[in-house]
PDB file of C-alpha atoms in Angstrom:
ATOM      1  CA  MET W  23      80.007 188.025  65.111  1.00  0.00           C
ATOM      2  CA  LYS W  24      78.819 191.627  64.680  1.00  0.00           C
ATOM      3  CA  THR W  25      82.352 192.849  65.233  1.00  0.00           C
ATOM      4  CA  ILE W  26      83.687 190.794  62.318  1.00  0.00           C
ATOM      5  CA  PHE W  27      80.890 191.984  60.066  1.00  0.00           C
ATOM      6  CA  CYS W  28      81.608 195.624  60.962  1.00  0.00           C
ATOM      7  CA  LYS W  29      85.321 195.181  60.256  1.00  0.00           C
ATOM      8  CA  GLN W  30      84.484 193.634  56.873  1.00  0.00           C
ATOM      9  CA  LYS W  31      82.289 196.621  55.994  1.00  0.00           C
ATOM     10  CA  ILE W  32      85.099 199.011  56.885  1.00  0.00           C
ATOM     11  CA  LEU W  33      87.583 196.936  54.891  1.00  0.00           C
ATOM     12  CA  ILE W  34      85.308 196.884  51.826  1.00  0.00           C
ATOM     13  CA  PHE W  35      84.768 200.638  52.137  1.00  0.00           C
ATOM     14  CA  ALA W  36      88.517 201.257  52.437  1.00  0.00           C
ATOM     15  CA  LEU W  37      89.299 199.045  49.436  1.00  0.00           C
ATOM     16  CA  GLY W  38      86.591 200.760  47.405  1.00  0.00           C
ATOM     17  CA  LEU W  39      87.976 204.167  48.297  1.00  0.00           C
ATOM     18  CA  ALA W  40      91.521 203.102  47.366  1.00  0.00           C
ATOM     19  CA  GLY W  41      90.330 201.651  44.047  1.00  0.00           C
ATOM     20  CA  ALA W  42      88.357 204.770  43.198  1.00  0.00           C
ATOM     21  CA  SER W  43      91.328 206.979  43.878  1.00  0.00           C
ATOM     22  CA  MET W  44      93.525 204.820  41.615  1.00  0.00           C
ATOM     23  CA  LEU W  45      90.971 204.882  38.814  1.00  0.00           C
ATOM     24  CA  SER W  46      90.575 208.639  39.008  1.00  0.00           C
ATOM     25  CA  GLY W  47      94.215 208.906  37.839  1.00  0.00           C
ATOM     26  CA  CYS W  48      93.446 207.154  34.526  1.00  0.00           C
ATOM     27  CA  LYS W  49      93.505 209.372  31.471  1.00  0.00           C
ATOM     28  CA  ASP W  50      90.673 209.600  29.014  1.00  0.00           C
ATOM     29  CA  LYS W  51      91.641 208.069  25.680  1.00  0.00           C
ATOM     30  CA  ASN W  52      90.120 211.038  23.895  1.00  0.00           C
ATOM     31  CA  GLU W  53      92.177 213.517  25.883  1.00  0.00           C
ATOM     32  CA  PRO W  54      94.925 215.034  23.704  1.00  0.00           C
ATOM     33  CA  GLN W  55      98.430 213.933  24.610  1.00  0.00           C
ATOM     34  CA  ILE W  56     100.944 216.669  25.392  1.00  0.00           C
ATOM     35  CA  VAL W  57     104.000 216.478  23.132  1.00  0.00           C
ATOM     36  CA  GLN W  58     107.218 217.941  24.457  1.00  0.00           C
ATOM     37  CA  PRO W  59     109.209 220.264  22.165  1.00  0.00           C
ATOM     38  CA  HIS W  60     111.724 218.254  20.166  1.00  0.00           C
ATOM     39  CA  ASP W  61     114.061 218.323  17.163  1.00  0.00           C
ATOM     40  CA  VAL W  62     113.400 216.508  13.894  1.00  0.00           C
ATOM     41  CA  VAL W  63     116.318 215.187  11.825  1.00  0.00           C
ATOM     42  CA  TYR W  64     116.264 214.853   8.030  1.00  0.00           C
ATOM     43  CA  GLU W  65     119.211 212.908   6.624  1.00  0.00           C
ATOM     44  CA  PHE W  66     120.385 213.617   3.091  1.00  0.00           C
ATOM     45  CA  GLY W  67     123.379 213.212   0.799  1.00  0.00           C
ATOM     46  CA  ARG W  68     124.640 213.541  -2.766  1.00  0.00           C
ATOM     47  CA  ASP W  69     122.016 211.271  -4.281  1.00  0.00           C
ATOM     48  CA  ASN W  70     119.642 211.255  -1.358  1.00  0.00           C
ATOM     49  CA  PHE W  71     117.164 214.113  -1.110  1.00  0.00           C
ATOM     50  CA  ASP W  72     114.217 211.706  -0.758  1.00  0.00           C
ATOM     51  CA  ALA W  73     113.682 212.660   2.885  1.00  0.00           C
ATOM     52  CA  PHE W  74     112.299 216.004   1.693  1.00  0.00           C
ATOM     53  CA  SER W  75     109.673 214.477  -0.612  1.00  0.00           C
ATOM     54  CA  PRO W  76     106.852 215.176  -0.549  1.00  0.00           C
ATOM     55  CA  SER W  77     107.686 218.721   0.403  1.00  0.00           C
ATOM     56  CA  TYR W  78     104.450 219.283   2.312  1.00  0.00           C
ATOM     57  CA  ASN W  79     105.669 216.870   5.035  1.00  0.00           C
ATOM     58  CA  PHE W  80     108.820 218.939   5.447  1.00  0.00           C
ATOM     59  CA  ILE W  81     106.778 222.170   5.559  1.00  0.00           C
ATOM     60  CA  ALA W  82     104.390 220.665   8.125  1.00  0.00           C
ATOM     61  CA  THR W  83     107.367 219.738  10.288  1.00  0.00           C
ATOM     62  CA  LEU W  84     108.654 223.323  10.156  1.00  0.00           C
ATOM     63  CA  ASP W  85     105.223 224.729  10.941  1.00  0.00           C
ATOM     64  CA  SER W  86     104.681 222.435  13.934  1.00  0.00           C
ATOM     65  CA  ALA W  87     104.701 224.213  17.283  1.00  0.00           C
ATOM     66  CA  GLU W  88     106.166 221.102  18.938  1.00  0.00           C
ATOM     67  CA  VAL W  89     109.258 221.132  16.698  1.00  0.00           C
ATOM     68  CA  THR W  90     112.108 223.229  18.076  1.00  0.00           C
ATOM     69  CA  ASN W  91     114.674 222.661  15.301  1.00  0.00           C
ATOM     70  CA  VAL W  92     114.730 220.892  11.965  1.00  0.00           C
ATOM     71  CA  ILE W  93     118.182 219.418  11.533  1.00  0.00           C
ATOM     72  CA  LEU W  94     119.619 218.721   8.087  1.00  0.00           C
ATOM     73  CA  GLN W  95     121.985 215.822   8.775  1.00  0.00           C
ATOM     74  CA  SER W  96     124.657 214.740   6.299  1.00  0.00           C
ATOM     75  CA  ASP W  97     124.543 211.021   5.514  1.00  0.00           C
ATOM     76  CA  GLU W  98     128.361 211.113   5.893  1.00  0.00           C
ATOM     77  CA  LYS W  99     128.921 209.628   2.410  1.00  0.00           C
ATOM     78  CA  SER W 100     131.187 210.969  -0.323  1.00  0.00           C
ATOM     79  CA  TRP W 101     130.044 213.824  -2.535  1.00  0.00           C
ATOM     80  CA  GLY W 102     132.408 212.601  -5.271  1.00  0.00           C
ATOM     81  CA  TYR W 103     134.244 215.941  -5.419  1.00  0.00           C
ATOM     82  CA  PHE W 104     131.157 217.916  -6.336  1.00  0.00           C
ATOM     83  CA  GLY W 105     131.794 221.623  -6.168  1.00  0.00           C
ATOM     84  CA  VAL W 106     130.475 223.457  -3.126  1.00  0.00           C
ATOM     85  CA  SER W 107     128.527 225.723  -5.495  1.00  0.00           C
ATOM     86  CA  ARG W 108     126.576 222.702  -6.718  1.00  0.00           C
ATOM     87  CA  ILE W 109     126.009 221.403  -3.193  1.00  0.00           C
ATOM     88  CA  ARG W 110     124.720 224.798  -2.048  1.00  0.00           C
ATOM     89  CA  PHE W 111     122.476 225.000  -5.112  1.00  0.00           C
ATOM     90  CA  ASP W 112     121.041 221.532  -4.408  1.00  0.00           C
ATOM     91  CA  ILE W 113     120.372 222.363  -0.752  1.00  0.00           C
ATOM     92  CA  GLU W 114     118.715 225.654  -1.645  1.00  0.00           C
ATOM     93  CA  GLN W 115     116.623 224.221  -4.506  1.00  0.00           C
ATOM     94  CA  GLU W 116     115.666 220.926  -2.884  1.00  0.00           C
ATOM     95  CA  ILE W 117     115.193 222.087   0.713  1.00  0.00           C
ATOM     96  CA  LEU W 118     115.490 225.765   1.603  1.00  0.00           C
ATOM     97  CA  ILE W 119     113.242 226.960  -1.215  1.00  0.00           C
ATOM     98  CA  PHE W 120     110.273 225.643   0.797  1.00  0.00           C
ATOM     99  CA  VAL W 121     111.203 227.406   4.036  1.00  0.00           C
ATOM    100  CA  LYS W 122     109.375 230.616   4.893  1.00  0.00           C
ATOM    101  CA  PRO W 123     111.732 233.399   6.033  1.00  0.00           C
ATOM    102  CA  GLU W 124     110.140 233.462   9.498  1.00  0.00           C
ATOM    103  CA  LYS W 125     110.904 229.720   9.917  1.00  0.00           C
ATOM    104  CA  MET W 126     114.573 229.834   8.784  1.00  0.00           C
ATOM    105  CA  HIS W 127     115.746 230.097  12.411  1.00  0.00           C
ATOM    106  CA  LYS W 128     114.529 226.518  12.929  1.00  0.00           C
ATOM    107  CA  ILE W 129     116.896 225.108  10.269  1.00  0.00           C
ATOM    108  CA  LYS W 130     120.163 223.735  11.654  1.00  0.00           C
ATOM    109  CA  CYS W 131     122.775 221.656   9.830  1.00  0.00           C
ATOM    110  CA  ARG W 132     125.214 219.081  11.119  1.00  0.00           C
ATOM    111  CA  GLY W 133     127.543 216.408   9.898  1.00  0.00           C
ATOM    112  CA  THR W 134     130.449 216.268   7.496  1.00  0.00           C
ATOM    113  CA  LEU W 135     130.393 216.712   3.742  1.00  0.00           C
ATOM    114  CA  TYR W 136     133.173 214.442   2.487  1.00  0.00           C
ATOM    115  CA  ASP W 137     135.107 214.733  -0.784  1.00  0.00           C
ATOM    116  CA  VAL W 138     134.068 218.199  -1.918  1.00  0.00           C
ATOM    117  CA  ASN W 139     135.658 220.625  -4.344  1.00  0.00           C
ATOM    118  CA  ILE W 140     135.896 224.203  -3.092  1.00  0.00           C
ATOM    119  CA  ASN W 141     135.356 226.148  -6.250  1.00  0.00           C
ATOM    120  CA  ASN W 142     133.788 229.158  -4.550  1.00  0.00           C
ATOM    121  CA  GLN W 143     134.818 230.511  -1.132  1.00  0.00           C
ATOM    122  CA  GLU W 144     131.439 232.186  -0.580  1.00  0.00           C
ATOM    123  CA  ASP W 145     129.571 228.916  -1.094  1.00  0.00           C
ATOM    124  CA  SER W 146     131.918 226.961   1.193  1.00  0.00           C
ATOM    125  CA  ALA W 147     131.482 229.657   3.863  1.00  0.00           C
ATOM    126  CA  PHE W 148     127.689 229.362   3.455  1.00  0.00           C
ATOM    127  CA  LEU W 149     127.826 225.594   4.102  1.00  0.00           C
ATOM    128  CA  VAL W 150     130.130 225.969   7.095  1.00  0.00           C
ATOM    129  CA  ASN W 151     127.990 228.769   8.559  1.00  0.00           C
ATOM    130  CA  MET W 152     124.937 226.514   8.213  1.00  0.00           C
ATOM    131  CA  GLY W 153     126.743 224.006  10.447  1.00  0.00           C
ATOM    132  CA  PHE W 154     128.405 221.520   8.106  1.00  0.00           C
ATOM    133  CA  LYS W 155     132.036 220.454   8.299  1.00  0.00           C
ATOM    134  CA  LEU W 156     134.000 219.937   5.095  1.00  0.00           C
ATOM    135  CA  GLU W 157     136.518 217.125   4.970  1.00  0.00           C
ATOM    136  CA  ASN W 158     138.840 215.688   2.333  1.00  0.00           C
ATOM    137  CA  ILE W 159     138.486 218.786   0.205  1.00  0.00           C
ATOM    138  CA  VAL W 160     140.074 219.936  -3.023  1.00  0.00           C
ATOM    139  CA  TYR W 161     140.783 223.628  -3.545  1.00  0.00           C
ATOM    140  CA  GLU W 162     140.341 224.712  -7.125  1.00  0.00           C
ATOM    141  CA  LYS W 163     142.819 227.488  -8.020  1.00  0.00           C
ATOM    142  CA  GLN W 164     143.330 228.905 -11.493  1.00  0.00           C
ATOM    143  CA  GLY W 165     142.561 225.712 -13.334  1.00  0.00           C
ATOM    144  CA  THR W 166     144.520 223.404 -11.012  1.00  0.00           C
ATOM    145  CA  ASN W 167     143.307 221.258  -8.165  1.00  0.00           C
ATOM    146  CA  GLN W 168     145.115 221.011  -4.874  1.00  0.00           C
ATOM    147  CA  LYS W 169     143.979 218.236  -2.567  1.00  0.00           C
ATOM    148  CA  GLN W 170     143.960 218.896   1.180  1.00  0.00           C
ATOM    149  CA  ARG W 171     142.954 216.711   4.091  1.00  0.00           C
TER     150      ARG W 171
END
């Protein structure tokens, strides 16, 4: 009978030790969670710059140490043959105006701007260098439009 009692004591001790070791792995709820570096995507389009309002959310995203890149993603909808000068102006005045020079390296662009009018080569080069593709474009030359796909 003593042998059984001794084995039970050892079993209880072993179970207690195993339980304590499992519980020691639990995290404190108040302990800050570690966030891995990641990208944040803001989608926009011709009539859709709402993702950047209010601007302080966009600025906070850029200032965050956890954010590697802030990606300006085209919504892939038609620009209705807006000129690239107007598109560049809208991007600069609605988005880039809030970006500090030391944070510009975080801004990346992707997606396709459909149905655009290239009325200024410098502005189209700016958009392409930012990372956008231009598709279904119209070249404006000396008062005439030439459509190219």
